[in-house]
PDB file of C-alpha atoms in Angstrom:
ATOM      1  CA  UNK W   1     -13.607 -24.563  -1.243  1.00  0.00           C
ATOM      2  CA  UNK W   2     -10.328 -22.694  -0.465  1.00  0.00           C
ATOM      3  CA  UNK W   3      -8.162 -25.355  -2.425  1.00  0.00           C
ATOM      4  CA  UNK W   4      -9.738 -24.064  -5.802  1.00  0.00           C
ATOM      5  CA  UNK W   5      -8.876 -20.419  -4.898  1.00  0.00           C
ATOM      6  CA  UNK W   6      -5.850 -19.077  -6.751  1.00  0.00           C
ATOM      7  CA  UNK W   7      -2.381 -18.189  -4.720  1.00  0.00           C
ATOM      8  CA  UNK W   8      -4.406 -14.739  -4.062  1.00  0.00           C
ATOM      9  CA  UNK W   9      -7.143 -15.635  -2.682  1.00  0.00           C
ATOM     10  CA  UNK W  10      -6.328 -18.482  -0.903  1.00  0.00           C
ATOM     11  CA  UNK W  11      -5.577 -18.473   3.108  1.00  0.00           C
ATOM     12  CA  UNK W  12      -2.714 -17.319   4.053  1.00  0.00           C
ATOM     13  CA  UNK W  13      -1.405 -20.161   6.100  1.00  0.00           C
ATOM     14  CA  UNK W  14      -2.025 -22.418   3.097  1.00  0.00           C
ATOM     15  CA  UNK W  15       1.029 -20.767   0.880  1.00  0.00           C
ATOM     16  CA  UNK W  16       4.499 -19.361   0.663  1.00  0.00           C
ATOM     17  CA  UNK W  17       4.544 -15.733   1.477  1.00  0.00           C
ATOM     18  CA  UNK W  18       7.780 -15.688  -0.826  1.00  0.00           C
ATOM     19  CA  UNK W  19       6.176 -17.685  -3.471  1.00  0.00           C
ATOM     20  CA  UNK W  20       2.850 -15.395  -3.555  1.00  0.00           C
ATOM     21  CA  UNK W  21       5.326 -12.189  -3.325  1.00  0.00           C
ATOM     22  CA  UNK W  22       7.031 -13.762  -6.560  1.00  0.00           C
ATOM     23  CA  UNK W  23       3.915 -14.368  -8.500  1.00  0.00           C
ATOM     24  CA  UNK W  24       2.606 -10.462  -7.296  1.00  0.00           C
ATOM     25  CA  UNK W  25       5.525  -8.903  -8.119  1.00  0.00           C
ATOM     26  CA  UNK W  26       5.285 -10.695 -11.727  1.00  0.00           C
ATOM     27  CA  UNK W  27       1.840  -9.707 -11.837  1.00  0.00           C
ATOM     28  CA  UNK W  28       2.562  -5.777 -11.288  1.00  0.00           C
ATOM     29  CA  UNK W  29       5.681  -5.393 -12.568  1.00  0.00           C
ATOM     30  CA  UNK W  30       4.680  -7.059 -15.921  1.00  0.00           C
ATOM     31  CA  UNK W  31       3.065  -4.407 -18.796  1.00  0.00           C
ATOM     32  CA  UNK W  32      -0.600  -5.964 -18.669  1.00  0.00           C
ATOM     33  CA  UNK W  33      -3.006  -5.993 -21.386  1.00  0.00           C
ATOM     34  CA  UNK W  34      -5.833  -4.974 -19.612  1.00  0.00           C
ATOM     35  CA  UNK W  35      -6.758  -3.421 -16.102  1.00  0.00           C
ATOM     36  CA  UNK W  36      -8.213  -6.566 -14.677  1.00  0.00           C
ATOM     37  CA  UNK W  37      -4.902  -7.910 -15.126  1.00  0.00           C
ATOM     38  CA  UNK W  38      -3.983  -5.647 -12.129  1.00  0.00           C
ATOM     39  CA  UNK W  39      -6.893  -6.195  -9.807  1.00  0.00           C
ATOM     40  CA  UNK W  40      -6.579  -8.446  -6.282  1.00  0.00           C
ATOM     41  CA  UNK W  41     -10.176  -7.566  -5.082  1.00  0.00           C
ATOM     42  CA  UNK W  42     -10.230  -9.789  -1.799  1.00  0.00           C
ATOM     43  CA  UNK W  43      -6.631 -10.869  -1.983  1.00  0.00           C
ATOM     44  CA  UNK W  44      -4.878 -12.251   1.374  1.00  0.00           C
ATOM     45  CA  UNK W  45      -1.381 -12.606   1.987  1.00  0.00           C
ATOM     46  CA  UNK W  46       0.552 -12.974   5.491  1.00  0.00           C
ATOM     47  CA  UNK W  47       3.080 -10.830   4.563  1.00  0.00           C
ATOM     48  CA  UNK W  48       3.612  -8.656   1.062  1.00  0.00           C
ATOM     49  CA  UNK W  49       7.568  -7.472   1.167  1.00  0.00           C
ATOM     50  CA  UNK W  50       7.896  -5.235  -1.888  1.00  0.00           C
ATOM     51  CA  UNK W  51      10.695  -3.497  -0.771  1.00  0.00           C
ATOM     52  CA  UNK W  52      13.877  -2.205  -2.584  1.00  0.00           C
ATOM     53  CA  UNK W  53      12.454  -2.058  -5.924  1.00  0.00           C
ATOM     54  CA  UNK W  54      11.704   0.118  -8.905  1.00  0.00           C
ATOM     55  CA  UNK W  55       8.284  -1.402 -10.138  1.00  0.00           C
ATOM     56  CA  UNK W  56       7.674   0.545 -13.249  1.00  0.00           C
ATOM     57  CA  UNK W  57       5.762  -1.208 -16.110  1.00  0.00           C
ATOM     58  CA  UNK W  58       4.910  -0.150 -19.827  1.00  0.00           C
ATOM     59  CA  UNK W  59       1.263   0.651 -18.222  1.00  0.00           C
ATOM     60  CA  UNK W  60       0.022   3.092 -16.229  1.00  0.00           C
ATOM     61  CA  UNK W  61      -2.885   0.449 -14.389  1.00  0.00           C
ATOM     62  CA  UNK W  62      -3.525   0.806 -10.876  1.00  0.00           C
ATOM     63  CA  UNK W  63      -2.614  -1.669  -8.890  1.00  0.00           C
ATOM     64  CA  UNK W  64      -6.148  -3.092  -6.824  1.00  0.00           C
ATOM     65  CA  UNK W  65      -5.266  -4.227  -3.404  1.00  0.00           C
ATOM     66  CA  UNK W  66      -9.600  -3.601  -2.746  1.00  0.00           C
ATOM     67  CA  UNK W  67     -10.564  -5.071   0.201  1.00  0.00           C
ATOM     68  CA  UNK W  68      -8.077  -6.989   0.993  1.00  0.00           C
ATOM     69  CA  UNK W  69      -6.280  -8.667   3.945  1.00  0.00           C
ATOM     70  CA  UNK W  70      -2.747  -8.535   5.007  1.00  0.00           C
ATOM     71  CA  UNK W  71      -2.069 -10.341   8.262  1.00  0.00           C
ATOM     72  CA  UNK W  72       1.413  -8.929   8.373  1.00  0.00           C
ATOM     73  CA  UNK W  73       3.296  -5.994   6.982  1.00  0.00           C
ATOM     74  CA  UNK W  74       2.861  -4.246   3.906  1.00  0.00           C
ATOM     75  CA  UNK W  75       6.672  -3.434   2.837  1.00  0.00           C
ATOM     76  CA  UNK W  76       7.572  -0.700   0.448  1.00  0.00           C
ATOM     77  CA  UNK W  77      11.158   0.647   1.870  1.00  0.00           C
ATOM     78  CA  UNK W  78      12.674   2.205  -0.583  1.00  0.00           C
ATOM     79  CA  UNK W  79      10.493   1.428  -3.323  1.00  0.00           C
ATOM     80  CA  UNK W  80       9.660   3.389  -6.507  1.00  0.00           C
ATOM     81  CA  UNK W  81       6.160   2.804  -7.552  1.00  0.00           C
ATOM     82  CA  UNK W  82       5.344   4.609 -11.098  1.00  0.00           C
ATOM     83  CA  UNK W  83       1.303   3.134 -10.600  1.00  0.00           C
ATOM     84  CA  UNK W  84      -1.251   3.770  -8.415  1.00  0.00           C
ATOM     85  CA  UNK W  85      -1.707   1.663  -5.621  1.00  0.00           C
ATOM     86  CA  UNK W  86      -5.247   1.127  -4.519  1.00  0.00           C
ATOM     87  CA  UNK W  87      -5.423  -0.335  -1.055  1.00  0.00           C
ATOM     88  CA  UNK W  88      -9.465   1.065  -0.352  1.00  0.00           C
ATOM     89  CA  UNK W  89     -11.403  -0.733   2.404  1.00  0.00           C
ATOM     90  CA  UNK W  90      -8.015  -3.406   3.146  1.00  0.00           C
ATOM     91  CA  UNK W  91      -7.243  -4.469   6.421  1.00  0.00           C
ATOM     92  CA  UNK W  92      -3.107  -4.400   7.465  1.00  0.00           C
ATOM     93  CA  UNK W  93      -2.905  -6.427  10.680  1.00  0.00           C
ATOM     94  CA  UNK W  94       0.980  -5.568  10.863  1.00  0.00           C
ATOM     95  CA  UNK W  95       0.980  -1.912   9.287  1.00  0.00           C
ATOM     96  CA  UNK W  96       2.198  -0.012   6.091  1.00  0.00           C
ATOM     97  CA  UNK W  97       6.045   0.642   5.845  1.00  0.00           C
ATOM     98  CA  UNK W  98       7.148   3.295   3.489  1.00  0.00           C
ATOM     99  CA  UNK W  99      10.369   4.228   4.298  1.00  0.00           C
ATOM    100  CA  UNK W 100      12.457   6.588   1.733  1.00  0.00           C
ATOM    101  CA  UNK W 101       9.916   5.679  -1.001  1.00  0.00           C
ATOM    102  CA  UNK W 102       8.890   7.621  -4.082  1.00  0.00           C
ATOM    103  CA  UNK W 103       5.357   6.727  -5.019  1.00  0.00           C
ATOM    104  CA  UNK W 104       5.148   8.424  -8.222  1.00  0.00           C
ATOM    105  CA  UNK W 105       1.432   7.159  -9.419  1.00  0.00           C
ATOM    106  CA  UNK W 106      -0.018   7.142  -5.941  1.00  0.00           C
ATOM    107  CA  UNK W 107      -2.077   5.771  -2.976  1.00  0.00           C
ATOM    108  CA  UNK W 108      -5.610   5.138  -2.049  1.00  0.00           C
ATOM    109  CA  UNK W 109      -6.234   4.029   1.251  1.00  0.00           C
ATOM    110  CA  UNK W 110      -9.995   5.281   1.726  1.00  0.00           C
ATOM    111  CA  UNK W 111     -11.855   3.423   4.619  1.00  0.00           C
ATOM    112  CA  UNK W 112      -8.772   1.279   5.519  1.00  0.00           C
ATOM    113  CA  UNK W 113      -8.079   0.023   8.611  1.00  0.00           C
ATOM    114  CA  UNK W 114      -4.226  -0.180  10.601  1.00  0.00           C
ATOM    115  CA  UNK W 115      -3.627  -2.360  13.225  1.00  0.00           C
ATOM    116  CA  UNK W 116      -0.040  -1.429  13.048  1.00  0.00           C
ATOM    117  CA  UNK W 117       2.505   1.348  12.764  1.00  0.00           C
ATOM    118  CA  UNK W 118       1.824   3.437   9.848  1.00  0.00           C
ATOM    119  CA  UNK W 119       5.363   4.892   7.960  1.00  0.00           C
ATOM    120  CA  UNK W 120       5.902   6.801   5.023  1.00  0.00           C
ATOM    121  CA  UNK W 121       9.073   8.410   6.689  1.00  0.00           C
ATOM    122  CA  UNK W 122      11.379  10.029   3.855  1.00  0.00           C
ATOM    123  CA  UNK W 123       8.385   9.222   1.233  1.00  0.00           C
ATOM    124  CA  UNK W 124       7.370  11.203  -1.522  1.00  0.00           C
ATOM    125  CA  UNK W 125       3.875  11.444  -2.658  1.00  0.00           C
ATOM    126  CA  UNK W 126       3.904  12.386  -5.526  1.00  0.00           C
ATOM    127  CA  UNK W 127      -0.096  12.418  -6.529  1.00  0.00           C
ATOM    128  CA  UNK W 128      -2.017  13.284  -3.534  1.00  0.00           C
ATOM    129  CA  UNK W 129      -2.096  10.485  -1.554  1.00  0.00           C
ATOM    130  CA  UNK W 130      -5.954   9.544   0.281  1.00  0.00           C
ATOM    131  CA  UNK W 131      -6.630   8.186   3.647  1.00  0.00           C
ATOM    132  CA  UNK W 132      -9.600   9.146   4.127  1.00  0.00           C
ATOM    133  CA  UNK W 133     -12.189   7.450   6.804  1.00  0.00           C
ATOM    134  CA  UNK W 134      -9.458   5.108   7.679  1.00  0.00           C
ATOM    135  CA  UNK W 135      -8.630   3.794  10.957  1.00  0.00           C
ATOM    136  CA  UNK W 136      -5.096   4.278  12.360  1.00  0.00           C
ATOM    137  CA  UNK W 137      -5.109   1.692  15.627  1.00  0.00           C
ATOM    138  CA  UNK W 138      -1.600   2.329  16.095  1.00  0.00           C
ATOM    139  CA  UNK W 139       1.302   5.037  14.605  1.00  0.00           C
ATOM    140  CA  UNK W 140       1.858   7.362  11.638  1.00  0.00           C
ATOM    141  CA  UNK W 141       4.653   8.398  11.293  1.00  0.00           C
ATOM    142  CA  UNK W 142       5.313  10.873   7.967  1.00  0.00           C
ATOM    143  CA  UNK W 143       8.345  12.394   9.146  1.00  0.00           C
ATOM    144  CA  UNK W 144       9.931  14.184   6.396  1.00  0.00           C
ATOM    145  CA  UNK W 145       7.559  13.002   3.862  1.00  0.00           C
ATOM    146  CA  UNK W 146       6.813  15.211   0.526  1.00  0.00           C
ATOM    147  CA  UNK W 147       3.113  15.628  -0.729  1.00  0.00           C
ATOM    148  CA  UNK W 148       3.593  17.979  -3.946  1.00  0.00           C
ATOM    149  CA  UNK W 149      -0.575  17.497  -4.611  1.00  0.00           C
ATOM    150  CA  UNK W 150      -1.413  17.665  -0.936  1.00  0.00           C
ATOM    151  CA  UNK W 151      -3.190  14.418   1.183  1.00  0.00           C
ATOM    152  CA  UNK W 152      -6.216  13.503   2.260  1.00  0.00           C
ATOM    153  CA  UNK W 153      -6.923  12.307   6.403  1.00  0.00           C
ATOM    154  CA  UNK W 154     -10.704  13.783   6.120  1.00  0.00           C
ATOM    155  CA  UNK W 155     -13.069  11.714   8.575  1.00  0.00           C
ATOM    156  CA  UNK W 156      -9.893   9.258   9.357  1.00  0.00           C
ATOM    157  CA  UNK W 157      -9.370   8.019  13.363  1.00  0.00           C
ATOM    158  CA  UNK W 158      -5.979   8.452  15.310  1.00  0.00           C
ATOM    159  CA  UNK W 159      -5.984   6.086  17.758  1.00  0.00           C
ATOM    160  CA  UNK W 160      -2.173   6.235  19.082  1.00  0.00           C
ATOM    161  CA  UNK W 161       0.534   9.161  18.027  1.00  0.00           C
ATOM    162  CA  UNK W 162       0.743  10.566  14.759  1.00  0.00           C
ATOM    163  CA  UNK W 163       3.906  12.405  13.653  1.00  0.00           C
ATOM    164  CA  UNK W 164       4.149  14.917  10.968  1.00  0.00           C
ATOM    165  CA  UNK W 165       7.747  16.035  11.629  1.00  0.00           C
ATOM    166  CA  UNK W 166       9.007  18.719   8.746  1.00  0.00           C
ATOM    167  CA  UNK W 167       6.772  17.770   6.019  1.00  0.00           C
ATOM    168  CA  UNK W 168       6.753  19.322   2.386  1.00  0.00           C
ATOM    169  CA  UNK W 169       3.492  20.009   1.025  1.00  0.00           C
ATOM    170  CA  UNK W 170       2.762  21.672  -1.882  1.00  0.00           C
ATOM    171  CA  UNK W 171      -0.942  21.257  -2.176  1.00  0.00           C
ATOM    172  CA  UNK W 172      -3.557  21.618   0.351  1.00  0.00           C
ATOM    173  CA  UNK W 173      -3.600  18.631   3.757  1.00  0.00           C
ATOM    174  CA  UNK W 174      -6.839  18.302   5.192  1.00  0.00           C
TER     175      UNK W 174
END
């Protein structure tokens, strides 16, 4: 039964998007002991709002977003994010925002699927960032963005506009 899920799992009507943002951000930002301490396989959450914040911990863990669910947005504005951030087969209802962000350890959004604007506008990138075999239903915008190792789009579906408007990259985009 969904009442003996933990704030995670549970459905995302049933809990505080600012209370399960709290307990995530703990959960990341927090030097773990072990990987698993970082993994949200099958997490949902209505909204995730990680914006204007340095999340840097002892570790180097990626963060596992695997198939998950977010109904809403997906904020990182003007975040720094020194660990990986593994979002593979997720579903974001109301997009991934971006915006002037420096994701140091990375992104991994293989088979994903975007229901909403896409925007890493004024991002960096700093390890090469993967989208590949994801579905973009609406926007991507990258305008300005920096890839210094070079992204991945192979097999990936544009469905609306996509806007790569004087972007840096270093390594090879494909």
């Amino acid at each position: 039964p969904d009442s003996e899920l933990c704030i995670f799992h549970a459905p995302p009507g049933e809990k505080d998007p600012a209370v399960t943002r709290e307990a995530f951000l703990s959960a990341i930002s927090d030097t773990a002991e072990s990987s698993r301490e970082k993994e949200f396989v099958g997490a949902r959450f209505r909204d995730l709002d990680l914006s204007d914040r340095v999340i840097d911990p002892d570790d180097n863990y990626t963060i596992v977003l695997l198939n998950a669910e977010i109904q809403g947005e997906l904020e990182l504005d003007e975040t720094t994010l020194t660990n990986k951030l593994q979002l593979s087969h997720s579903e974001l209802d109301g997009g991934l925002s971006a915006k002037d962000s420096d994701l140091i350890g990375g992104i991994e959004c293989y088979g994903c699927t975007f229901d909403s604007t896409v925007k890493f506008t004024d991002a960096r990138l700093e390890s090469r960032p993967l989208f590949a075999h994801s579905t973009f239903g609406y926007g991507v915008q990258f305008n300005r963005a920096e890839f210094p190792a070079g992204a991945s789009f192979t097999g990936s579906s544009f469905e609306s506009y996509a806007e790569f408007k004087r972007v840096e990259c270093a390594g090879s985009m494909n």
